[in-house]
Coordinates of C-alpha atoms in Angstrom, one line a residue:
Chain A
X1457 CA 135.7 154.8 42.7
X1458 CA 134.0 153.5 39.6
X1459 CA 133.3 156.2 37.1
X1460 CA 130.0 154.6 36.0
X1461 CA 127.3 157.1 36.8
X1462 CA 124.9 154.2 37.2
X1463 CA 127.1 152.6 39.7
X1464 CA 127.9 155.6 41.7
X1465 CA 124.2 156.6 41.9
X1466 CA 124.2 159.8 39.8
X1467 CA 122.9 158.4 36.6
X1468 CA 119.6 160.4 36.5
X1469 CA 121.2 163.4 35.0
X1470 CA 123.7 161.6 32.7
X1471 CA 121.9 158.8 31.0
X1472 CA 119.0 159.1 28.8
X1473 CA 116.0 156.8 29.3
X1474 CA 114.9 154.7 26.4
X1475 CA 112.5 151.9 25.8
X1476 CA 114.1 148.6 25.0
X1477 CA 111.5 147.8 22.3
X1478 CA 112.1 151.0 20.5
X1479 CA 115.8 150.6 20.5
X1480 CA 115.5 147.0 19.3
X1481 CA 113.0 147.8 16.6
X1482 CA 115.2 150.5 15.3
X1483 CA 118.2 148.1 15.3
X1484 CA 116.2 145.5 13.4
X1485 CA 114.9 148.1 11.0
X1486 CA 118.4 149.0 10.0
X1487 CA 119.3 145.3 9.5
X1488 CA 116.2 144.7 7.4
X1489 CA 117.5 147.3 4.9
X1490 CA 120.4 145.1 3.9
X1491 CA 118.9 141.7 4.7
X1492 CA 115.8 140.5 2.9
X1493 CA 115.6 137.3 5.0
X1494 CA 114.2 139.1 8.0
X1495 CA 110.5 139.0 9.0
X1496 CA 108.9 141.0 11.7
X1497 CA 105.6 139.5 13.0
X1498 CA 103.3 141.1 15.6
X1499 CA 100.3 139.9 17.5
X1500 CA 98.6 143.3 17.1
X1501 CA 101.1 144.9 19.3
X1502 CA 102.7 148.2 18.3
X1503 CA 105.2 150.8 19.2
X1504 CA 105.8 154.3 17.7
X1505 CA 109.1 152.9 16.2
X1506 CA 107.2 150.1 14.5
X1507 CA 105.3 152.4 12.2
X1508 CA 108.1 153.1 9.8
X1509 CA 109.1 149.4 9.8
X1510 CA 105.5 148.5 8.9
X1511 CA 105.5 151.1 6.2
X1512 CA 108.9 150.5 4.6
X1513 CA 108.9 146.7 4.8
X1514 CA 105.3 146.0 4.3
X1515 CA 106.1 142.7 2.5
X1516 CA 108.1 141.4 5.5
X1517 CA 105.9 142.8 8.3
X1518 CA 102.9 140.8 9.4
X1519 CA 100.2 141.4 12.0
X1520 CA 98.6 138.1 12.8
X1521 CA 96.0 139.8 15.0
X1522 CA 95.4 139.0 18.6
X1523 CA 96.4 135.4 18.1
X1524 CA 99.6 134.5 20.0
X1525 CA 99.4 130.8 19.1
X1526 CA 99.2 131.6 15.4
X1527 CA 102.0 134.1 15.9
X1528 CA 104.2 131.3 17.0
X1529 CA 103.1 128.8 14.3
X1530 CA 103.4 131.3 11.4
X1531 CA 106.8 132.4 12.7
X1532 CA 107.9 128.7 12.8
X1533 CA 106.8 128.2 9.2
X1534 CA 108.7 131.3 8.1
X1535 CA 111.8 130.2 10.0
X1536 CA 111.6 126.7 8.5
X1537 CA 112.0 128.4 5.1
X1538 CA 115.1 130.2 6.2
X1539 CA 113.8 133.5 7.4
X1540 CA 115.0 135.1 10.6
X1541 CA 111.9 136.0 12.5
X1542 CA 111.1 138.5 15.2
X1543 CA 107.8 137.7 16.9
X1544 CA 106.5 140.5 18.9
X1545 CA 103.8 140.5 21.7
X1546 CA 103.1 141.3 25.3
X1547 CA 105.3 139.1 27.4
X1548 CA 102.8 137.1 29.5
X1549 CA 100.5 136.3 26.5
X1550 CA 103.5 135.5 24.2
X1551 CA 105.0 133.1 26.7
X1552 CA 102.0 131.5 28.4
X1553 CA 99.2 131.6 25.8
X1554 CA 101.5 130.1 23.2
X1555 CA 103.7 128.0 25.5
X1556 CA 103.0 124.7 23.8
X1557 CA 103.7 126.2 20.4
X1558 CA 107.1 127.4 21.8
X1559 CA 107.8 124.0 23.3
X1560 CA 106.8 121.9 20.3
X1561 CA 107.5 124.1 17.3
X1562 CA 110.6 125.9 18.5
X1563 CA 112.3 124.1 21.4
X1564 CA 111.6 120.6 20.3
X1565 CA 111.7 121.2 16.5
X1566 CA 115.1 122.9 16.7
X1567 CA 116.5 119.6 17.8
X1568 CA 116.3 118.7 14.1
X1569 CA 115.8 121.9 12.2
X1570 CA 117.6 125.3 12.4
X1571 CA 115.1 127.9 13.5
X1572 CA 116.0 131.5 14.2
X1573 CA 112.8 132.8 15.9
X1574 CA 113.3 135.7 18.3
X1575 CA 110.3 136.1 20.6
X1576 CA 110.2 139.7 21.8
X1577 CA 108.1 139.8 25.0
X1578 CA 107.4 143.3 26.3
X1579 CA 106.3 143.8 29.9
X1580 CA 108.8 141.8 32.0
X1581 CA 108.0 141.6 35.7
X1582 CA 105.8 144.4 36.9
X1583 CA 106.4 146.7 33.9
X1584 CA 102.7 146.9 33.4
X1585 CA 102.2 147.7 37.1
X1586 CA 98.7 149.1 37.2
X1587 CA 97.4 146.6 34.6
X1588 CA 97.2 144.0 37.3
X1589 CA 98.3 140.4 37.6
X1590 CA 97.1 139.2 34.1
X1591 CA 99.6 141.6 32.6
X1592 CA 102.4 141.1 35.1
X1593 CA 104.9 138.6 34.0
X1594 CA 106.5 136.7 36.9
X1595 CA 106.7 133.2 35.5
X1596 CA 108.4 133.6 32.1
X1597 CA 112.0 133.0 33.2
X1598 CA 111.1 129.8 35.1
X1599 CA 108.9 128.3 32.4
X1600 CA 111.2 129.1 29.5
X1601 CA 114.4 128.0 31.2
X1602 CA 112.8 124.5 31.1
X1603 CA 112.9 124.3 27.4
X1604 CA 116.0 122.8 25.7
X1605 CA 117.6 124.7 22.8
X1606 CA 116.2 128.1 23.9
X1607 CA 118.2 131.2 24.5
X1608 CA 116.9 133.4 27.3
X1609 CA 117.8 137.1 27.2
X1610 CA 116.8 139.4 30.0
X1611 CA 118.5 142.7 29.6
X1612 CA 118.7 145.5 32.2
X1613 CA 119.2 148.3 29.8
X1614 CA 118.7 149.4 26.2
X1615 CA 122.4 149.4 25.4
X1616 CA 122.5 145.6 25.9
X1617 CA 119.4 145.4 23.8
X1618 CA 121.2 147.2 21.0
X1619 CA 124.2 144.9 21.3
X1620 CA 121.9 141.9 21.1
X1621 CA 120.6 142.8 17.6
X1622 CA 123.6 141.3 15.8
X1623 CA 123.8 138.4 18.2
X1624 CA 120.1 137.6 17.4
X1625 CA 121.0 137.3 13.8
X1626 CA 124.2 135.3 14.3
X1627 CA 123.0 132.8 16.8
X1628 CA 120.4 130.7 14.9
X1629 CA 118.4 129.4 17.7
X1630 CA 115.0 130.1 19.1
X1631 CA 115.2 133.0 21.7
X1632 CA 113.1 134.7 24.2
X1633 CA 113.9 138.4 24.7
X1634 CA 112.4 139.6 27.9
X1635 CA 112.0 143.4 27.5
X1636 CA 111.0 145.8 30.2
X1637 CA 107.8 147.8 29.3
X1638 CA 109.1 151.1 30.7
X1639 CA 111.9 153.3 29.4
X1640 CA 115.0 152.7 31.5
X1641 CA 118.4 154.4 32.0
X1642 CA 121.5 153.1 30.4
X1643 CA 123.9 151.0 32.5
X1644 CA 126.4 149.9 29.9
X1645 CA 128.2 151.6 27.0
X1646 CA 130.3 154.7 26.5
X1647 CA 131.0 156.7 29.6
X1648 CA 129.8 153.9 31.8
X1649 CA 133.2 152.4 32.3
X1650 CA 131.8 148.9 31.8
X1651 CA 131.2 148.8 28.1
X1652 CA 133.9 146.3 27.6
X1653 CA 132.3 144.0 30.2
X1654 CA 129.4 142.8 28.0
X1655 CA 129.8 139.2 27.3
X1656 CA 126.9 137.4 25.7
X1657 CA 128.7 134.0 26.1
X1658 CA 129.3 134.5 29.8
X1659 CA 125.8 135.8 30.1
X1660 CA 126.5 138.1 33.0
X1661 CA 128.7 141.0 34.0
X1662 CA 130.0 141.9 37.4
X1663 CA 129.2 145.6 37.0
X1664 CA 130.4 146.5 40.5
X1665 CA 133.0 144.6 42.4
X1666 CA 132.4 144.2 46.1
X1667 CA 133.7 142.4 49.1
X1668 CA 131.8 139.8 51.1
X1669 CA 128.3 140.3 49.7
X1670 CA 127.1 140.5 46.1
X1671 CA 123.7 141.0 44.5
X1672 CA 122.8 139.0 41.5
X1673 CA 119.9 140.5 39.5
X1674 CA 118.3 140.6 36.1
X1675 CA 116.3 143.1 34.1
X1676 CA 114.8 146.1 35.9
X1677 CA 116.0 144.9 39.3
X1678 CA 119.6 145.5 38.3
X1679 CA 118.8 149.2 38.5
X1680 CA 117.4 148.7 42.0
X1681 CA 120.5 146.7 43.0
X1682 CA 122.8 149.4 41.7
X1683 CA 120.9 152.1 43.7
X1684 CA 121.0 150.0 46.9
X1685 CA 124.7 149.3 46.3
X1686 CA 125.4 153.0 45.8
X1687 CA 123.7 153.9 49.0
X1688 CA 125.6 151.3 50.9
X1689 CA 128.8 152.5 49.4
X1690 CA 128.2 155.8 51.0
X1691 CA 128.1 153.9 54.3
X1692 CA 131.4 152.3 53.4
X1693 CA 129.8 148.9 52.7
X1694 CA 131.2 147.5 49.4
X1695 CA 128.5 145.3 47.9
X1696 CA 129.1 143.7 44.5
X1697 CA 126.5 143.7 41.7
X1698 CA 126.3 141.0 39.0
X1699 CA 123.9 141.7 36.2
X1700 CA 122.6 138.5 34.5
X1701 CA 121.3 139.0 31.0
X1702 CA 121.7 135.7 29.1
X1703 CA 120.0 133.3 31.5
X1704 CA 120.4 130.5 29.1
X1705 CA 122.9 129.4 28.0
X1706 CA 125.6 131.0 30.2
X1707 CA 129.1 130.2 31.3
X1708 CA 128.6 128.4 34.6
X1709 CA 132.3 128.1 35.2
X1710 CA 132.9 131.8 34.8
X1711 CA 129.9 132.5 37.0
X1712 CA 131.2 130.3 39.8
X1713 CA 134.6 131.9 39.6
X1714 CA 133.1 135.3 40.2
X1715 CA 130.8 134.0 43.0
X1716 CA 133.8 132.4 44.6
X1717 CA 135.0 135.9 45.6
X1718 CA 131.9 136.3 47.9
X1719 CA 130.7 134.8 51.1
X1720 CA 127.0 135.7 50.6
X1721 CA 124.9 136.2 47.5
X1722 CA 121.5 137.8 47.3
X1723 CA 119.3 137.3 44.3
X1724 CA 116.7 139.9 43.3
X1725 CA 114.1 139.4 40.6
X1726 CA 110.6 140.4 39.7
X1727 CA 109.5 136.8 39.7
X1728 CA 108.1 134.2 42.1
X1729 CA 110.9 132.9 44.2
X1730 CA 111.8 129.2 44.7
X1731 CA 110.0 128.5 41.4
X1732 CA 112.9 128.0 39.0
X1733 CA 113.8 131.6 38.2
X1734 CA 117.1 133.5 38.7
X1735 CA 117.3 132.2 42.3
X1736 CA 117.4 128.7 41.0
X1737 CA 120.1 129.5 38.5
X1738 CA 122.2 130.9 41.3
X1739 CA 121.3 128.1 43.7
X1740 CA 122.3 125.4 41.2
X1741 CA 125.6 127.2 40.6
X1742 CA 126.4 127.6 44.3
X1743 CA 125.5 124.0 45.0
X1744 CA 128.2 122.8 42.6
X1745 CA 130.9 124.8 44.4
X1746 CA 133.4 123.6 47.0
X1747 CA 133.2 126.8 49.1
X1748 CA 130.2 127.5 51.2
X1749 CA 128.3 130.6 50.0
X1750 CA 125.3 131.9 51.9
X1751 CA 122.2 132.6 49.8
X1752 CA 119.2 134.9 50.1
X1753 CA 116.5 135.2 47.5
X1754 CA 114.3 138.2 47.0
X1755 CA 111.2 138.2 44.8
X1756 CA 107.5 137.5 45.1
X1757 CA 106.0 134.8 47.3
X1758 CA 103.5 132.2 46.1
X1759 CA 100.8 134.7 45.4
X1760 CA 99.7 137.1 42.6
X1761 CA 100.0 140.8 43.0
X1762 CA 96.5 142.4 43.0
X1763 CA 97.6 145.6 44.8
X1764 CA 97.3 148.8 42.9
X1765 CA 100.0 151.4 42.6
X1766 CA 103.2 152.3 40.6
X1767 CA 106.0 149.8 40.3
X1768 CA 107.9 151.7 43.0
X1769 CA 104.9 151.5 45.3
X1770 CA 104.5 147.7 44.7
X1771 CA 108.2 147.2 45.3
X1772 CA 107.9 149.0 48.6
X1773 CA 104.9 146.9 49.5
X1774 CA 106.7 143.7 48.8
X1775 CA 110.1 144.7 50.2
X1776 CA 111.8 144.9 46.9
X1777 CA 112.6 148.6 47.1
X1778 CA 116.1 149.9 48.0
X1779 CA 115.2 149.9 51.7
X1780 CA 114.1 146.2 51.5
X1781 CA 117.3 145.2 49.6
X1782 CA 119.5 147.1 52.1
X1783 CA 117.7 145.5 55.0
X1784 CA 118.5 142.1 53.6
X1785 CA 122.1 143.0 53.0
X1786 CA 122.5 144.3 56.5
X1787 CA 121.1 141.0 57.8
X1788 CA 123.7 139.2 55.7
X1789 CA 126.4 141.4 57.2
X1790 CA 125.3 140.5 60.7
X1791 CA 125.2 136.8 59.8
X1792 CA 128.7 136.9 58.3
X1793 CA 130.1 138.8 61.3
Chain B
X1007 CA 87.2 117.3 -14.2
X1008 CA 88.5 119.3 -17.1
X1009 CA 92.1 119.6 -16.3
X1010 CA 93.1 115.9 -16.5
X1011 CA 95.7 115.7 -19.2
X1012 CA 96.7 112.1 -18.8
X1013 CA 95.4 109.9 -21.6
X1014 CA 92.4 107.9 -20.6
X1015 CA 94.2 104.5 -20.7
X1016 CA 97.3 105.8 -19.0
X1017 CA 95.1 107.2 -16.3
X1018 CA 93.3 103.9 -15.8
X1019 CA 96.6 102.2 -15.4
X1020 CA 97.8 104.8 -12.9
X1021 CA 94.6 104.6 -10.8
X1022 CA 94.9 100.8 -10.8
X1023 CA 98.4 100.9 -9.6
X1024 CA 97.6 103.5 -6.9
X1025 CA 94.7 101.2 -5.8
X1026 CA 97.0 98.2 -5.6
X1027 CA 99.6 100.3 -3.6
X1028 CA 96.9 101.5 -1.2
X1029 CA 95.9 97.9 -0.5
X1030 CA 99.5 97.1 0.2
X1031 CA 99.8 100.2 2.5
X1032 CA 96.6 99.1 4.4
X1033 CA 98.1 95.7 5.0
X1034 CA 101.5 97.0 6.0
X1035 CA 99.9 99.4 8.4
X1036 CA 98.0 96.6 10.1
X1037 CA 101.3 94.6 10.2
X1038 CA 103.0 97.6 12.0
X1039 CA 100.1 97.7 14.5
X1040 CA 100.5 93.9 15.1
X1041 CA 104.0 94.5 16.5
X1042 CA 103.5 98.0 17.8
X1043 CA 100.2 98.0 19.7
X1044 CA 100.8 101.6 20.8
X1045 CA 100.0 102.9 17.3
X1046 CA 96.6 104.4 16.6
X1047 CA 95.3 101.9 14.0
X1048 CA 91.8 103.2 13.3
X1049 CA 92.9 106.8 12.6
X1050 CA 95.8 105.5 10.4
X1051 CA 93.4 103.4 8.2
X1052 CA 91.1 106.3 7.3
X1053 CA 93.8 108.2 5.4
X1054 CA 95.5 105.4 3.5
X1055 CA 94.1 106.5 0.2
X1056 CA 94.8 110.2 0.8
X1057 CA 98.5 109.5 1.3
X1058 CA 98.7 106.8 -1.4
X1059 CA 97.3 109.2 -4.0
X1060 CA 99.7 112.0 -3.0
X1061 CA 102.7 109.8 -3.3
X1062 CA 101.9 107.0 -5.8
X1063 CA 99.9 109.4 -7.9
X1064 CA 103.1 111.4 -8.2
X1065 CA 101.2 114.5 -7.2
X1066 CA 103.6 115.5 -4.4
X1067 CA 107.1 116.7 -5.5
X1068 CA 109.6 115.2 -3.2
X1069 CA 113.1 113.7 -3.1
X1070 CA 113.9 110.9 -0.6
X1071 CA 117.6 111.5 -1.2
X1072 CA 117.4 115.2 -0.3
X1073 CA 114.6 115.8 2.2
X1074 CA 115.4 119.5 2.3
X1075 CA 115.3 119.9 -1.4
X1076 CA 113.9 123.4 -2.1
X1077 CA 111.9 122.2 -5.0
X1078 CA 109.8 119.9 -2.8
X1079 CA 106.2 120.4 -1.9
X1080 CA 105.9 120.7 1.8
X1081 CA 103.7 118.0 3.3
X1082 CA 102.7 118.8 6.9
X1083 CA 101.2 115.9 8.7
X1084 CA 99.2 117.5 11.4
X1085 CA 97.3 114.4 12.6
X1086 CA 100.6 112.6 13.4
X1087 CA 99.2 109.8 15.5
X1088 CA 96.9 108.9 12.6
X1089 CA 99.6 108.7 10.0
X1090 CA 101.2 105.3 10.7
X1091 CA 100.1 104.4 7.1
X1092 CA 102.8 106.9 6.0
X1093 CA 105.6 104.7 7.4
X1094 CA 105.2 102.0 4.7
X1095 CA 104.9 104.6 2.0
X1096 CA 108.0 106.5 3.1
X1097 CA 110.0 103.2 3.3
X1098 CA 108.7 102.2 -0.1
X1099 CA 109.8 105.6 -1.5
X1100 CA 113.3 105.1 -0.2
X1101 CA 113.3 107.5 2.8
X1102 CA 114.4 104.6 5.0
X1103 CA 114.8 100.8 4.8
X1104 CA 111.6 98.7 4.6
X1105 CA 113.1 96.5 7.4
X1106 CA 112.5 99.4 9.8
X1107 CA 108.8 98.6 9.6
X1108 CA 109.5 95.5 11.7
X1109 CA 111.1 97.6 14.4
X1110 CA 108.4 100.3 15.1
X1111 CA 108.4 101.3 18.7
X1112 CA 111.3 98.9 19.4
X1113 CA 114.5 100.0 21.2
X1114 CA 116.8 101.8 18.8
X1115 CA 114.0 102.5 16.2
X1116 CA 113.3 106.1 15.0
X1117 CA 109.7 105.1 14.2
X1118 CA 107.5 105.6 17.2
X1119 CA 103.8 105.4 18.0
X1120 CA 103.6 109.1 17.2
X1121 CA 105.9 110.2 14.4
X1122 CA 108.5 112.7 15.1
X1123 CA 110.5 115.0 12.7
X1124 CA 113.5 112.8 13.2
X1125 CA 111.8 110.5 10.7
X1126 CA 113.0 111.3 7.2
X1127 CA 110.0 112.6 5.2
X1128 CA 108.3 114.3 8.2
X1129 CA 108.6 118.1 8.0
X1130 CA 107.4 119.2 11.4
X1131 CA 106.4 118.2 14.9
X1132 CA 102.9 116.8 15.0
X1133 CA 102.3 115.0 18.3
X1134 CA 100.0 117.7 19.6
X1135 CA 97.1 118.5 17.4
X1136 CA 96.2 121.9 15.9
X1137 CA 99.7 123.2 15.1
X1138 CA 100.1 122.0 11.5
X1139 CA 97.9 124.4 9.7
X1140 CA 99.4 127.5 11.4
X1141 CA 103.0 126.3 10.6
X1142 CA 101.7 125.5 7.1
X1143 CA 100.5 129.1 6.8
X1144 CA 104.0 130.4 7.7
X1145 CA 105.6 128.1 5.2
X1146 CA 103.1 129.0 2.5
X1147 CA 103.8 132.7 3.0
X1148 CA 107.5 132.2 3.1
X1149 CA 107.4 130.3 -0.2
X1150 CA 105.5 133.2 -1.8
X1151 CA 108.0 135.8 -0.6
X1152 CA 110.8 133.6 -1.9
X1153 CA 109.1 133.3 -5.3
X1154 CA 109.0 129.5 -4.8
X1155 CA 106.0 128.0 -6.6
X1156 CA 105.8 124.8 -4.6
X1157 CA 102.7 123.9 -2.6
X1158 CA 102.0 123.3 1.0
X1159 CA 99.8 120.3 1.8
X1160 CA 98.5 119.9 5.4
X1161 CA 96.8 116.7 6.4
X1162 CA 94.5 117.1 9.4
X1163 CA 91.9 115.2 11.2
X1164 CA 88.3 116.5 11.7
X1165 CA 88.6 116.2 15.5
X1166 CA 91.6 118.5 15.3
X1167 CA 89.3 121.2 14.2
X1168 CA 88.2 121.7 17.8
X1169 CA 91.6 123.3 18.6
X1170 CA 91.2 127.0 18.7
X1171 CA 94.6 127.7 17.1
X1172 CA 93.3 126.0 13.9
X1173 CA 90.8 128.8 13.4
X1174 CA 93.5 131.5 14.0
X1175 CA 95.3 130.0 11.1
X1176 CA 92.1 129.6 9.0
X1177 CA 91.4 133.3 9.4
X1178 CA 95.0 134.1 8.6
X1179 CA 95.3 132.0 5.4
X1180 CA 92.1 133.5 4.0
X1181 CA 93.2 137.1 4.7
X1182 CA 96.6 136.5 3.2
X1183 CA 95.3 134.7 0.1
X1184 CA 97.5 131.7 0.6
X1185 CA 96.5 130.0 -2.6
X1186 CA 99.5 127.7 -2.4
X1187 CA 98.1 126.1 0.8
X1188 CA 96.0 123.0 0.5
X1189 CA 94.5 121.5 3.6
X1190 CA 93.1 118.0 3.4
X1191 CA 90.8 117.0 6.2
X1192 CA 90.6 113.3 6.9
X1193 CA 87.0 113.6 7.9
X1194 CA 86.6 110.2 9.7
X1195 CA 84.0 111.7 12.0
X1196 CA 85.2 110.3 15.3
X1197 CA 87.4 111.5 18.1
X1198 CA 88.7 109.5 21.0
X1199 CA 85.5 109.2 23.0
X1200 CA 82.9 109.1 20.3
X1201 CA 81.5 110.5 17.0
X1202 CA 82.2 114.2 16.4
X1203 CA 78.5 114.9 15.7
X1204 CA 77.8 113.9 19.3
X1205 CA 80.7 115.9 20.8
X1206 CA 80.5 119.2 19.0
X1207 CA 78.8 119.0 15.6
X1208 CA 80.6 121.4 13.3
X1209 CA 79.3 120.2 10.0
X1210 CA 79.1 121.4 7.3
X1211 CA 82.9 121.9 7.6
X1212 CA 83.5 123.3 4.2
X1213 CA 81.0 126.1 4.8
X1214 CA 83.0 127.2 7.9
X1215 CA 86.2 127.5 5.8
X1216 CA 84.4 129.3 3.0
X1217 CA 83.2 131.9 5.5
X1218 CA 86.9 132.7 6.0
X1219 CA 87.5 133.0 2.3
X1220 CA 88.7 129.5 1.5
X1221 CA 87.6 127.4 -1.5
X1222 CA 86.1 124.2 -0.2
X1223 CA 85.8 120.8 -1.9
X1224 CA 83.9 117.8 -0.5
X1225 CA 84.9 114.4 -1.8
X1226 CA 84.8 110.8 -0.8
X1227 CA 88.2 110.0 0.7
X1228 CA 88.5 106.4 -0.1
X1229 CA 87.9 106.7 -3.8
X1230 CA 91.3 106.7 -5.4
X1231 CA 90.2 108.2 -8.7
X1232 CA 88.2 111.0 -7.1
X1233 CA 91.1 111.9 -4.8
X1234 CA 93.5 111.8 -7.8
X1235 CA 91.4 114.0 -10.0
X1236 CA 90.8 116.6 -7.2
X1237 CA 94.4 116.6 -5.8
X1238 CA 96.0 116.6 -9.2
X1239 CA 94.0 119.7 -10.1
X1240 CA 95.0 121.4 -6.9
X1241 CA 98.7 120.3 -7.3
X1242 CA 98.6 122.0 -10.7
X1243 CA 97.3 125.2 -9.2
X1244 CA 93.7 124.9 -10.4
X1245 CA 90.8 125.5 -8.2
X1246 CA 87.5 123.7 -8.7
X1247 CA 84.4 124.1 -6.7
X1248 CA 82.6 121.1 -8.1
X1249 CA 81.3 118.5 -5.8
X1250 CA 82.4 114.9 -6.2
X1251 CA 80.1 113.0 -8.5
X1252 CA 81.5 109.6 -7.6
X1253 CA 79.1 106.7 -7.3
X1254 CA 81.0 105.6 -4.2
X1255 CA 79.8 108.4 -2.0
X1256 CA 78.2 106.7 0.9
X1257 CA 78.7 109.4 3.5
X1258 CA 76.0 111.9 4.4
X1259 CA 77.5 115.2 3.2
X1260 CA 74.5 117.2 4.5
X1261 CA 74.3 120.5 2.6
X1262 CA 78.1 120.8 2.4
X1263 CA 78.9 121.0 -1.3
X1264 CA 81.7 122.9 -3.0
X1265 CA 82.3 126.5 -2.2
X1266 CA 84.0 128.7 -4.9
X1267 CA 84.8 131.9 -3.2
X1268 CA 87.1 133.1 -6.0
X1269 CA 90.7 133.1 -7.2
X1270 CA 93.8 133.3 -5.0
X1271 CA 92.3 131.5 -2.0
X1272 CA 93.6 128.7 0.1
X1273 CA 91.7 125.4 -0.5
X1274 CA 90.3 122.9 1.9
X1275 CA 89.4 119.4 0.7
X1276 CA 87.0 117.7 3.1
X1277 CA 87.6 114.1 2.4
X1278 CA 84.8 111.9 3.9
X1279 CA 86.4 108.8 5.3
X1280 CA 85.7 105.9 7.6
X1281 CA 87.7 105.5 10.7
X1282 CA 89.2 102.0 10.8
X1283 CA 88.5 101.6 7.0
X1284 CA 88.8 97.9 6.0
X1285 CA 88.3 96.5 9.5
X1286 CA 84.5 96.0 10.1
X1287 CA 85.0 95.8 13.9
X1288 CA 86.6 99.3 13.9
X1289 CA 84.3 100.9 11.3
X1290 CA 81.2 100.6 13.4
X1291 CA 82.9 101.4 16.7
X1292 CA 82.5 105.0 18.0
X1293 CA 85.6 104.5 20.2
X1294 CA 87.7 102.8 17.6
X1295 CA 90.4 105.4 18.2
X1296 CA 91.5 103.6 21.4
X1297 CA 90.8 100.1 20.2
X1298 CA 93.7 97.9 19.7
X1299 CA 93.6 94.9 17.4
X1300 CA 95.2 91.8 18.8
X1301 CA 97.7 89.9 16.6
X1302 CA 95.1 87.1 16.1
X1303 CA 92.4 89.6 15.0
X1304 CA 94.9 91.1 12.5
X1305 CA 95.7 87.7 11.1
X1306 CA 92.0 87.1 10.5
X1307 CA 91.5 90.5 9.0
X1308 CA 94.4 90.2 6.6
X1309 CA 92.9 87.3 4.7
X1310 CA 89.7 89.3 4.2
X1311 CA 91.4 92.3 2.7
X1312 CA 91.7 92.7 -1.1

């Protein structure tokens, strides 16, 4: 059995919860010490960890105010002059208020000019559960995947986030970093048994091998997938889990190779389904394969979530909790039989 | 204007030569429109003198052989559609071959109806309005942090001021004292569907900027000498709140005069212009923006131009 406490379902006592933004801000803070070409720009969005960065690098920290469009435009200008920029805001506002600025000034412009702007969007999916649908972010993967030249990073844990810090400096392209708003447990890294599996170029890791059925998930939903897989393992059902963290660009050939080991794939995401999100990535990959693979997509239907309650409660309501996932998997088992 | 150092006679010669070049630019712009009817001619005729003074007045530091030269002033053309007059200037400066002007919008050309940053000499994307000033703010701040003393010029239209993102940038520039940022508004007073005063009247424009801690100048944007004196002062880092005293001022400036809000401020130059300048049929037309001139009309206009 895998020694990863996350995979075997006992991770609560082993792995410390951390917030992705705090881990990333600390990592950037360390790099700002030795690199005076880094700017950190916020649209009046904070974090306890941001305070020392604001204080110690006051000449390279900017608060543009509640002005996401200008956040993007100012960041573009800084990047055109050679700065690596981290632009920080709440995910739905960053991606949707300033979408045309992202399209024209980052995606389109980076066709001719090198621009290293890292958009840090906090509040992926239902992170801000009780704040309601204006603060939920169910569209970002779909709309940003559309834009050429963009890198799309959707991590499931803070260890990946930490690993991404150097990558964000090295890969000089506009990027969207889709961070969860809640502290999450670690999946990767020392003691997990899968620390060597992180591959930013592949864009995904098969964190649990299975037979017949695999779950493909991104962000927070990978935690749900692992929990469901661990429960099924206790019933002697071996379900694979693939965690997708670089949604664009990724190694499609490697992905198809892994998918080829399965007969059925279930995608799980906190996003609208059939709208261009993770499900579409998987569907496109499967469509290009010789072998027939059955697909099932889990996410939200064509409707916003006005219901009140915790993320767990909302997931239960929409069948995205462990029980819902297991139900879908068991249906697949029946279909395959 | 007190800071003009050029000898009087030398200056006269320079103004004459810019004027001649501006006439050539106006004609070349019409010639481009003759073969490329998708270009916005009226908006491109109102800023002929503005661009001509910046380039032929040698106020803008630039290097056609090295478009990324760090010692260049950054010119952000935010009203991209209305900058077709920059095509002949860039060709004349050596950014690309003059022959290219005969291929605008044709298959294989890099010169389109809306300029793109694939064109040598264009710094940024400009097809959608209201982005240039914010990007200009980022560049201006970056230059300051790098200790680079070059200026950032942003050319905007007045209709563009309706975009909310513009005012996010206006507030930002005032707050951060971006005194290396110079915005020139080609105030041709018309949008696509009519005169701005009938859509949303935001005059006096300079006053609005001054409220956000910008120095504001108001000048007549077709007078080469006035433009030269004003922009030369700004290019040399001097701020002046004086209002244009040119005899050529025909526009109603209302109560918008100069606003001197103090040192270390960004500057806006509201240049009163006429949309479709040089073509009487366009000058009087509130929807000149979407008027195309037929090749025959252009031939007739050409002989009337100085």
